[in-house]
Tab-separated table of N, CA, C and O in Angstrom:
chain	number	residue	atom	x	y	z
A	16	UNK	N	-6.845	24.146	12.533
A	16	UNK	CA	-7.323	23.310	13.633
A	16	UNK	C	-6.647	21.941	13.604
A	16	UNK	O	-6.254	21.437	12.561
A	17	UNK	N	-6.543	21.351	14.766
A	17	UNK	CA	-5.868	20.066	14.866
A	17	UNK	C	-6.796	18.894	14.591
A	17	UNK	O	-6.349	17.764	14.488
A	18	UNK	N	-8.083	19.121	14.502
A	18	UNK	CA	-8.999	18.010	14.215
A	18	UNK	C	-10.291	18.528	13.631
A	18	UNK	O	-10.623	19.691	13.753
A	19	UNK	N	-11.018	17.621	12.995
A	19	UNK	CA	-12.332	17.923	12.432
A	19	UNK	C	-13.370	17.280	13.315
A	19	UNK	O	-13.153	16.206	13.863
A	20	UNK	N	-14.512	17.901	13.359
A	20	UNK	CA	-15.687	17.265	13.940
A	20	UNK	C	-15.451	16.540	15.238
A	20	UNK	O	-15.108	17.127	16.235
A	21	UNK	N	-15.583	15.259	15.243
A	21	UNK	CA	-15.556	14.435	16.439
A	21	UNK	C	-14.146	13.925	16.758
A	21	UNK	O	-13.954	12.744	16.988
A	22	UNK	N	-13.169	14.800	16.737
A	22	UNK	CA	-11.816	14.408	17.072
A	22	UNK	C	-11.105	13.630	15.974
A	22	UNK	O	-10.188	12.864	16.236
A	23	UNK	N	-11.523	13.816	14.728
A	23	UNK	CA	-10.901	13.121	13.613
A	23	UNK	C	-9.709	13.921	13.108
A	23	UNK	O	-9.837	15.098	12.804
A	24	UNK	N	-8.557	13.295	13.014
A	24	UNK	CA	-7.372	14.044	12.578
A	24	UNK	C	-7.397	14.354	11.079
A	24	UNK	O	-7.564	13.447	10.268
A	25	UNK	N	-7.225	15.624	10.718
A	25	UNK	CA	-7.246	15.985	9.292
A	25	UNK	C	-6.112	15.343	8.503
A	25	UNK	O	-6.253	15.095	7.312
A	26	UNK	N	-4.990	15.044	9.156
A	26	UNK	CA	-3.891	14.405	8.432
A	26	UNK	C	-4.279	13.006	7.956
A	26	UNK	O	-3.759	12.529	6.949
A	27	UNK	N	-5.205	12.362	8.628
A	27	UNK	CA	-5.684	11.041	8.173
A	27	UNK	C	-6.410	11.188	6.839
A	27	UNK	O	-6.205	10.410	5.913
A	28	UNK	N	-7.250	12.205	6.745
A	28	UNK	CA	-7.980	12.446	5.502
A	28	UNK	C	-7.006	12.776	4.380
A	28	UNK	O	-7.103	12.250	3.273
A	29	UNK	N	-6.058	13.638	4.671
A	29	UNK	CA	-5.077	14.038	3.665
A	29	UNK	C	-4.259	12.835	3.189
A	29	UNK	O	-4.036	12.655	1.984
A	30	UNK	N	-3.829	11.996	4.113
A	30	UNK	CA	-3.023	10.826	3.750
A	30	UNK	C	-3.823	9.841	2.897
A	30	UNK	O	-3.310	9.331	1.890
A	31	UNK	N	-5.059	9.576	3.282
A	31	UNK	CA	-5.888	8.651	2.501
A	31	UNK	C	-6.150	9.212	1.099
A	31	UNK	O	-6.170	8.477	0.121
A	32	UNK	N	-6.373	10.519	1.012
A	32	UNK	CA	-6.595	11.150	-0.286
A	32	UNK	C	-5.388	11.028	-1.195
A	32	UNK	O	-5.511	10.739	-2.387
A	33	UNK	N	-4.217	11.219	-0.633
A	33	UNK	CA	-2.991	11.078	-1.429
A	33	UNK	C	-2.770	9.634	-1.850
A	33	UNK	O	-2.340	9.361	-2.975
A	34	UNK	N	-3.061	8.716	-0.938
A	34	UNK	CA	-2.928	7.293	-1.275
A	34	UNK	C	-3.906	6.898	-2.374
A	34	UNK	O	-3.556	6.133	-3.278
A	35	UNK	N	-5.129	7.419	-2.309
A	35	UNK	CA	-6.117	7.135	-3.343
A	35	UNK	C	-5.610	7.636	-4.697
A	35	UNK	O	-5.648	6.909	-5.689
A	36	UNK	N	-5.139	8.853	-4.732
A	36	UNK	CA	-4.623	9.417	-5.985
A	36	UNK	C	-3.472	8.585	-6.533
A	36	UNK	O	-3.441	8.280	-7.730
A	37	UNK	N	-2.535	8.212	-5.669
A	37	UNK	CA	-1.386	7.420	-6.109
A	37	UNK	C	-1.827	6.048	-6.611
A	37	UNK	O	-1.339	5.573	-7.646
A	38	UNK	N	-2.757	5.423	-5.891
A	38	UNK	CA	-3.233	4.095	-6.302
A	38	UNK	C	-3.929	4.166	-7.654
A	38	UNK	O	-3.732	3.295	-8.510
A	39	UNK	N	-4.723	5.191	-7.867
A	39	UNK	CA	-5.403	5.341	-9.156
A	39	UNK	C	-4.396	5.567	-10.277
A	39	UNK	O	-4.517	4.993	-11.358
A	40	UNK	N	-3.397	6.401	-10.027
A	40	UNK	CA	-2.369	6.659	-11.039
A	40	UNK	C	-1.565	5.403	-11.388
A	40	UNK	O	-1.163	5.216	-12.534
A	41	UNK	N	-1.365	4.554	-10.387
A	41	UNK	CA	-0.586	3.331	-10.599
A	41	UNK	C	-1.440	2.162	-11.076
A	41	UNK	O	-0.914	1.088	-11.351
A	42	UNK	N	-2.739	2.360	-11.141
A	42	UNK	CA	-3.621	1.281	-11.576
A	42	UNK	C	-3.857	0.216	-10.527
A	42	UNK	O	-4.267	-0.896	-10.860
A	43	UNK	N	-3.589	0.536	-9.272
A	43	UNK	CA	-3.795	-0.415	-8.175
A	43	UNK	C	-5.211	-0.231	-7.629
A	43	UNK	O	-5.437	0.488	-6.662
A	44	UNK	N	-6.158	-0.886	-8.277
A	44	UNK	CA	-7.563	-0.676	-7.927
A	44	UNK	C	-7.929	-1.207	-6.549
A	44	UNK	O	-8.802	-0.653	-5.892
A	45	UNK	N	-7.263	-2.262	-6.097
A	45	UNK	CA	-7.545	-2.789	-4.760
A	45	UNK	C	-7.152	-1.766	-3.694
A	45	UNK	O	-7.905	-1.518	-2.742
A	46	UNK	N	-5.983	-1.161	-3.849
A	46	UNK	CA	-5.544	-0.135	-2.897
A	46	UNK	C	-6.426	1.103	-3.000
A	46	UNK	O	-6.773	1.713	-1.986
A	47	UNK	N	-6.801	1.465	-4.219
A	47	UNK	CA	-7.683	2.624	-4.412
A	47	UNK	C	-9.017	2.400	-3.714
A	47	UNK	O	-9.538	3.310	-3.061
A	48	UNK	N	-9.563	1.206	-3.826
A	48	UNK	CA	-10.829	0.888	-3.175
A	48	UNK	C	-10.702	1.014	-1.665
A	48	UNK	O	-11.555	1.616	-1.005
A	49	UNK	N	-9.640	0.465	-1.119
A	49	UNK	CA	-9.421	0.545	0.332
A	49	UNK	C	-9.318	2.001	0.793
A	49	UNK	O	-9.922	2.396	1.784
A	50	UNK	N	-8.550	2.789	0.071
A	50	UNK	CA	-8.386	4.203	0.429
A	50	UNK	C	-9.697	4.970	0.289
A	50	UNK	O	-10.033	5.797	1.132
A	51	UNK	N	-10.424	4.703	-0.773
A	51	UNK	CA	-11.675	5.411	-1.007
A	51	UNK	C	-12.704	5.058	0.067
A	51	UNK	O	-13.436	5.923	0.545
A	52	UNK	N	-12.757	3.794	0.457
A	52	UNK	CA	-13.651	3.398	1.552
A	52	UNK	C	-13.291	4.141	2.834
A	52	UNK	O	-14.173	4.591	3.568
A	53	UNK	N	-11.990	4.269	3.106
A	53	UNK	CA	-11.545	4.984	4.301
A	53	UNK	C	-11.922	6.461	4.224
A	53	UNK	O	-12.339	7.061	5.227
A	54	UNK	N	-11.797	7.056	3.050
A	54	UNK	CA	-12.176	8.463	2.876
A	54	UNK	C	-13.669	8.655	3.115
A	54	UNK	O	-14.086	9.610	3.795
A	55	UNK	N	-14.482	7.775	2.558
A	55	UNK	CA	-15.930	7.894	2.752
A	55	UNK	C	-16.279	7.720	4.230
A	55	UNK	O	-17.075	8.482	4.774
A	56	UNK	N	-15.669	6.745	4.897
A	56	UNK	CA	-15.931	6.538	6.321
A	56	UNK	C	-15.533	7.773	7.131
A	56	UNK	O	-16.261	8.201	8.038
A	57	UNK	N	-14.389	8.354	6.797
A	57	UNK	CA	-13.934	9.557	7.487
A	57	UNK	C	-14.935	10.701	7.284
A	57	UNK	O	-15.348	11.357	8.235
A	58	UNK	N	-15.327	10.910	6.033
A	58	UNK	CA	-16.256	11.999	5.732
A	58	UNK	C	-17.626	11.768	6.364
A	58	UNK	O	-18.264	12.720	6.826
A	59	UNK	N	-18.082	10.523	6.399
A	59	UNK	CA	-19.355	10.229	7.056
A	59	UNK	C	-19.314	10.615	8.528
A	59	UNK	O	-20.279	11.171	9.051
A	60	UNK	N	-18.197	10.333	9.176
A	60	UNK	CA	-18.053	10.684	10.594
A	60	UNK	C	-17.874	12.191	10.776
A	60	UNK	O	-18.534	12.810	11.612
A	61	UNK	N	-16.984	12.787	9.988
A	61	UNK	CA	-16.689	14.215	10.123
A	61	UNK	C	-17.872	15.090	9.730
A	61	UNK	O	-18.061	16.173	10.280
A	62	UNK	N	-18.671	14.625	8.772
A	62	UNK	CA	-19.778	15.421	8.249
A	62	UNK	C	-21.137	14.816	8.621
A	62	UNK	O	-22.117	15.010	7.907
A	63	UNK	N	-21.171	14.109	9.735
A	63	UNK	CA	-22.420	13.462	10.157
A	63	UNK	C	-23.556	14.470	10.296
A	63	UNK	O	-24.716	14.135	10.063
A	64	UNK	N	-23.224	15.693	10.625
A	64	UNK	CA	-24.232	16.745	10.788
A	64	UNK	C	-24.675	17.334	9.438
A	64	UNK	O	-25.623	18.108	9.369
A	65	UNK	N	-23.974	16.949	8.332
A	65	UNK	CA	-24.308	17.420	6.988
A	65	UNK	C	-24.241	16.218	6.034
A	65	UNK	O	-23.345	16.132	5.191
A	66	UNK	N	-25.169	15.278	6.136
A	66	UNK	CA	-25.067	14.050	5.347
A	66	UNK	C	-25.144	14.247	3.828
A	66	UNK	O	-24.739	13.374	3.077
A	67	UNK	N	-25.626	15.394	3.383
A	67	UNK	CA	-25.702	15.670	1.942
A	67	UNK	C	-24.570	16.589	1.491
A	67	UNK	O	-24.684	17.274	0.480
A	68	UNK	N	-23.467	16.582	2.208
A	68	UNK	CA	-22.341	17.446	1.869
A	68	UNK	C	-21.800	17.083	0.482
A	68	UNK	O	-21.677	15.914	0.118
A	69	UNK	N	-21.471	18.090	-0.295
A	69	UNK	CA	-21.015	17.896	-1.671
A	69	UNK	C	-19.744	17.049	-1.745
A	69	UNK	O	-19.616	16.195	-2.630
A	70	UNK	N	-18.819	17.253	-0.839
A	70	UNK	CA	-17.564	16.496	-0.868
A	70	UNK	C	-17.828	15.006	-0.654
A	70	UNK	O	-17.266	14.156	-1.355
A	71	UNK	N	-18.700	14.680	0.284
A	71	UNK	CA	-19.049	13.277	0.536
A	71	UNK	C	-19.760	12.678	-0.676
A	71	UNK	O	-19.491	11.540	-1.070
A	72	UNK	N	-20.634	13.440	-1.288
A	72	UNK	CA	-21.351	12.950	-2.473
A	72	UNK	C	-20.378	12.617	-3.600
A	72	UNK	O	-20.475	11.554	-4.226
A	73	UNK	N	-19.430	13.495	-3.850
A	73	UNK	CA	-18.457	13.255	-4.917
A	73	UNK	C	-17.556	12.060	-4.611
A	73	UNK	O	-17.221	11.279	-5.506
A	74	UNK	N	-17.196	11.900	-3.340
A	74	UNK	CA	-16.355	10.756	-2.976
A	74	UNK	C	-17.126	9.450	-3.155
A	74	UNK	O	-16.569	8.433	-3.552
A	75	UNK	N	-18.442	9.488	-2.886
A	75	UNK	CA	-19.273	8.301	-3.103
A	75	UNK	C	-19.345	7.933	-4.593
A	75	UNK	O	-19.426	6.763	-4.936
A	76	UNK	N	-19.328	8.937	-5.458
A	76	UNK	CA	-19.354	8.686	-6.901
A	76	UNK	C	-18.129	7.850	-7.290
A	76	UNK	O	-18.234	6.857	-8.007
A	77	UNK	N	-16.982	8.248	-6.789
A	77	UNK	CA	-15.741	7.509	-7.038
A	77	UNK	C	-15.816	6.113	-6.438
A	77	UNK	O	-15.444	5.125	-7.078
A	78	UNK	N	-16.311	6.028	-5.208
A	78	UNK	CA	-16.402	4.739	-4.543
A	78	UNK	C	-17.323	3.788	-5.301
A	78	UNK	O	-17.042	2.591	-5.409
A	79	UNK	N	-18.388	4.301	-5.857
A	79	UNK	CA	-19.291	3.474	-6.653
A	79	UNK	C	-18.535	2.785	-7.776
A	79	UNK	O	-18.650	1.564	-7.961
A	80	UNK	N	-17.769	3.530	-8.518
A	80	UNK	CA	-17.026	2.951	-9.640
A	80	UNK	C	-16.019	1.906	-9.161
A	80	UNK	O	-15.865	0.852	-9.777
A	81	UNK	N	-15.345	2.184	-8.061
A	81	UNK	CA	-14.364	1.234	-7.538
A	81	UNK	C	-15.035	-0.032	-7.011
A	81	UNK	O	-14.517	-1.137	-7.198
A	82	UNK	N	-16.177	0.121	-6.344
A	82	UNK	CA	-16.912	-1.044	-5.849
A	82	UNK	C	-17.375	-1.912	-7.018
A	82	UNK	O	-17.266	-3.138	-6.978
A	83	UNK	N	-17.875	-1.269	-8.046
A	83	UNK	CA	-18.350	-2.005	-9.209
A	83	UNK	C	-17.200	-2.767	-9.867
A	83	UNK	O	-17.325	-3.943	-10.217
A	84	UNK	N	-16.079	-2.102	-9.993
A	84	UNK	CA	-14.917	-2.738	-10.597
A	84	UNK	C	-14.423	-3.928	-9.775
A	84	UNK	O	-13.902	-4.899	-10.321
A	85	UNK	N	-14.624	-3.865	-8.466
A	85	UNK	CA	-14.191	-4.971	-7.605
A	85	UNK	C	-15.198	-6.119	-7.600
A	85	UNK	O	-14.948	-7.158	-7.005
A	86	UNK	N	-16.353	-5.902	-8.235
A	86	UNK	CA	-17.352	-6.959	-8.326
A	86	UNK	C	-18.503	-6.845	-7.353
A	86	UNK	O	-19.367	-7.718	-7.303
A	87	UNK	N	-18.547	-5.772	-6.568
A	87	UNK	CA	-19.623	-5.607	-5.588
A	87	UNK	C	-20.681	-4.637	-6.120
A	87	UNK	O	-20.725	-3.471	-5.750
A	88	UNK	N	-21.530	-5.145	-6.999
A	88	UNK	CA	-22.557	-4.307	-7.632
A	88	UNK	C	-23.557	-3.768	-6.620
A	88	UNK	O	-24.021	-2.633	-6.752
A	89	UNK	N	-23.889	-4.547	-5.603
A	89	UNK	CA	-24.857	-4.091	-4.602
A	89	UNK	C	-24.322	-2.878	-3.841
A	89	UNK	O	-25.050	-1.906	-3.614
A	90	UNK	N	-23.055	-2.924	-3.464
A	90	UNK	CA	-22.458	-1.780	-2.757
A	90	UNK	C	-22.312	-0.596	-3.691
A	90	UNK	O	-22.501	0.554	-3.284
A	91	UNK	N	-21.988	-0.843	-4.946
A	91	UNK	CA	-21.903	0.241	-5.930
A	91	UNK	C	-23.249	0.946	-6.039
A	91	UNK	O	-23.315	2.177	-6.045
A	92	UNK	N	-24.331	0.174	-6.124
A	92	UNK	CA	-25.672	0.777	-6.195
A	92	UNK	C	-25.988	1.583	-4.943
A	92	UNK	O	-26.528	2.685	-5.019
A	93	UNK	N	-25.634	1.030	-3.774
A	93	UNK	CA	-25.906	1.730	-2.513
A	93	UNK	C	-25.165	3.065	-2.460
A	93	UNK	O	-25.728	4.093	-2.080
A	94	UNK	N	-23.911	3.055	-2.874
A	94	UNK	CA	-23.125	4.292	-2.854
A	94	UNK	C	-23.668	5.310	-3.856
A	94	UNK	O	-23.745	6.500	-3.564
A	95	UNK	N	-24.053	4.850	-5.044
A	95	UNK	CA	-24.556	5.787	-6.047
A	95	UNK	C	-25.922	6.334	-5.654
A	95	UNK	O	-26.220	7.500	-5.924
A	96	UNK	N	-26.739	5.531	-5.017
A	96	UNK	CA	-28.030	6.035	-4.556
A	96	UNK	C	-27.828	7.148	-3.529
A	96	UNK	O	-28.460	8.202	-3.603
A	97	UNK	N	-26.913	6.923	-2.576
A	97	UNK	CA	-26.613	7.952	-1.576
A	97	UNK	C	-26.026	9.191	-2.237
A	97	UNK	O	-26.349	10.327	-1.862
A	98	UNK	N	-25.181	8.991	-3.225
A	98	UNK	CA	-24.596	10.103	-3.972
A	98	UNK	C	-25.680	10.918	-4.664
A	98	UNK	O	-25.718	12.144	-4.552
A	99	UNK	N	-26.562	10.248	-5.394
A	99	UNK	CA	-27.608	10.942	-6.155
A	99	UNK	C	-28.524	11.744	-5.238
A	99	UNK	O	-28.902	12.877	-5.562
A	100	UNK	N	-28.857	11.172	-4.090
A	100	UNK	CA	-29.713	11.892	-3.132
A	100	UNK	C	-29.009	13.139	-2.603
A	100	UNK	O	-29.613	14.211	-2.512
A	101	UNK	N	-27.742	12.992	-2.251
A	101	UNK	CA	-26.991	14.125	-1.707
A	101	UNK	C	-26.759	15.206	-2.758
A	101	UNK	O	-26.860	16.404	-2.465
A	102	UNK	N	-26.469	14.797	-3.978
A	102	UNK	CA	-26.219	15.759	-5.057
A	102	UNK	C	-27.472	16.586	-5.340
A	102	UNK	O	-27.380	17.781	-5.632
A	103	UNK	N	-28.630	15.970	-5.236
A	103	UNK	CA	-29.878	16.707	-5.458
A	103	UNK	C	-30.014	17.855	-4.470
A	103	UNK	O	-30.526	18.920	-4.815
A	104	UNK	N	-29.502	17.653	-3.261
A	104	UNK	CA	-29.570	18.699	-2.232
A	104	UNK	C	-28.427	19.696	-2.387
A	104	UNK	O	-28.629	20.903	-2.380
A	105	UNK	N	-27.205	19.178	-2.544
A	105	UNK	CA	-26.045	20.068	-2.549
A	105	UNK	C	-25.829	20.803	-3.868
A	105	UNK	O	-25.294	21.908	-3.877
A	106	UNK	N	-26.230	20.218	-4.993
A	106	UNK	CA	-26.042	20.854	-6.288
A	106	UNK	C	-27.352	21.285	-6.938
A	106	UNK	O	-27.338	22.023	-7.909
A	107	UNK	N	-28.448	20.740	-6.453
A	107	UNK	CA	-29.753	21.061	-7.019
A	107	UNK	C	-30.299	19.912	-7.842
A	107	UNK	O	-29.555	19.192	-8.507
A	108	UNK	N	-31.601	19.741	-7.776
A	108	UNK	CA	-32.272	18.626	-8.445
A	108	UNK	C	-32.122	18.673	-9.958
A	108	UNK	O	-32.224	17.648	-10.626
A	109	UNK	N	-31.861	19.848	-10.515
A	109	UNK	CA	-31.750	19.979	-11.967
A	109	UNK	C	-30.312	20.147	-12.448
A	109	UNK	O	-30.083	20.469	-13.609
A	110	UNK	N	-29.351	19.890	-11.568
A	110	UNK	CA	-27.951	20.068	-11.952
A	110	UNK	C	-27.487	18.935	-12.860
A	110	UNK	O	-28.029	17.834	-12.857
A	111	UNK	N	-26.452	19.218	-13.628
A	111	UNK	CA	-25.869	18.215	-14.519
A	111	UNK	C	-25.290	17.055	-13.710
A	111	UNK	O	-25.389	15.899	-14.126
A	112	UNK	N	-24.703	17.356	-12.567
A	112	UNK	CA	-24.133	16.291	-11.742
A	112	UNK	C	-25.234	15.387	-11.189
A	112	UNK	O	-25.080	14.170	-11.155
A	113	UNK	N	-26.348	15.973	-10.807
A	113	UNK	CA	-27.483	15.172	-10.331
A	113	UNK	C	-27.987	14.270	-11.455
A	113	UNK	O	-28.267	13.092	-11.238
A	114	UNK	N	-28.072	14.791	-12.658
A	114	UNK	CA	-28.525	13.993	-13.794
A	114	UNK	C	-27.551	12.842	-14.059
A	114	UNK	O	-27.978	11.713	-14.304
A	115	UNK	N	-26.253	13.121	-13.985
A	115	UNK	CA	-25.253	12.078	-14.212
A	115	UNK	C	-25.322	11.003	-13.128
A	115	UNK	O	-25.236	9.805	-13.424
A	116	UNK	N	-25.488	11.428	-11.888
A	116	UNK	CA	-25.582	10.475	-10.779
A	116	UNK	C	-26.838	9.623	-10.896
A	116	UNK	O	-26.799	8.414	-10.697
A	117	UNK	N	-27.920	10.250	-11.239
A	117	UNK	CA	-29.183	9.511	-11.392
A	117	UNK	C	-29.107	8.531	-12.568
A	117	UNK	O	-29.553	7.392	-12.471
A	118	UNK	N	-28.517	8.975	-13.656
A	118	UNK	CA	-28.351	8.108	-14.819
A	118	UNK	C	-27.475	6.906	-14.475
A	118	UNK	O	-27.771	5.770	-14.855
A	119	UNK	N	-26.402	7.163	-13.748
A	119	UNK	CA	-25.492	6.079	-13.335
A	119	UNK	C	-26.218	5.104	-12.418
A	119	UNK	O	-26.084	3.891	-12.557
A	120	UNK	N	-27.008	5.618	-11.484
A	120	UNK	CA	-27.757	4.756	-10.568
A	120	UNK	C	-28.759	3.897	-11.334
A	120	UNK	O	-28.868	2.702	-11.087
A	121	UNK	N	-29.465	4.498	-12.274
A	121	UNK	CA	-30.439	3.746	-13.070
A	121	UNK	C	-29.749	2.658	-13.899
A	121	UNK	O	-30.257	1.548	-14.037
A	122	UNK	N	-28.574	2.973	-14.422
A	122	UNK	CA	-27.800	1.992	-15.183
A	122	UNK	C	-27.412	0.820	-14.282
A	122	UNK	O	-27.515	-0.344	-14.678
A	123	UNK	N	-26.988	1.132	-13.063
A	123	UNK	CA	-26.611	0.087	-12.116
A	123	UNK	C	-27.813	-0.765	-11.715
A	123	UNK	O	-27.714	-1.972	-11.559
A	124	UNK	N	-28.964	-0.124	-11.575
A	124	UNK	CA	-30.183	-0.848	-11.196
A	124	UNK	C	-30.634	-1.792	-12.301
A	124	UNK	O	-31.240	-2.827	-12.039
A	125	UNK	N	-30.309	-1.453	-13.537
A	125	UNK	CA	-30.720	-2.302	-14.654
A	125	UNK	C	-29.693	-3.393	-14.948
A	125	UNK	O	-29.850	-4.147	-15.910
A	126	UNK	N	-28.655	-3.435	-14.125
A	126	UNK	CA	-27.643	-4.477	-14.288
A	126	UNK	C	-26.473	-4.085	-15.152
A	126	UNK	O	-25.605	-4.904	-15.435
A	127	UNK	N	-26.415	-2.838	-15.560
A	127	UNK	CA	-25.306	-2.378	-16.376
A	127	UNK	C	-24.081	-2.054	-15.546
A	127	UNK	O	-24.107	-2.066	-14.327
A	128	UNK	N	-22.989	-1.760	-16.221
A	128	UNK	CA	-21.789	-1.367	-15.499
A	128	UNK	C	-21.154	-0.185	-16.075
A	128	UNK	O	-21.078	0.547	-16.740
């Protein structure tokens, strides 16, 4: 197909994903953050009908770490909370990933990094 969901071009998602990978490999955290934010925004729009989609949840996990590293703890907490909620639905409330997401969220809430 030439587009996802609401007319979103799949090549945009692919390009941002490749840029994120390259930025992470090169240690360019500012570029990685920008790319990851774009990926999450794309997935939020493309998967608006499935807000607990596993792919979006996993991308939020990455975004949380990048936001925290950039100094935005409040946004990191917001992303991890959304991740933990979605993972409970997409992977199950007793899954290892749900436990990791919940643990990370609790750590962020207590001021840890």
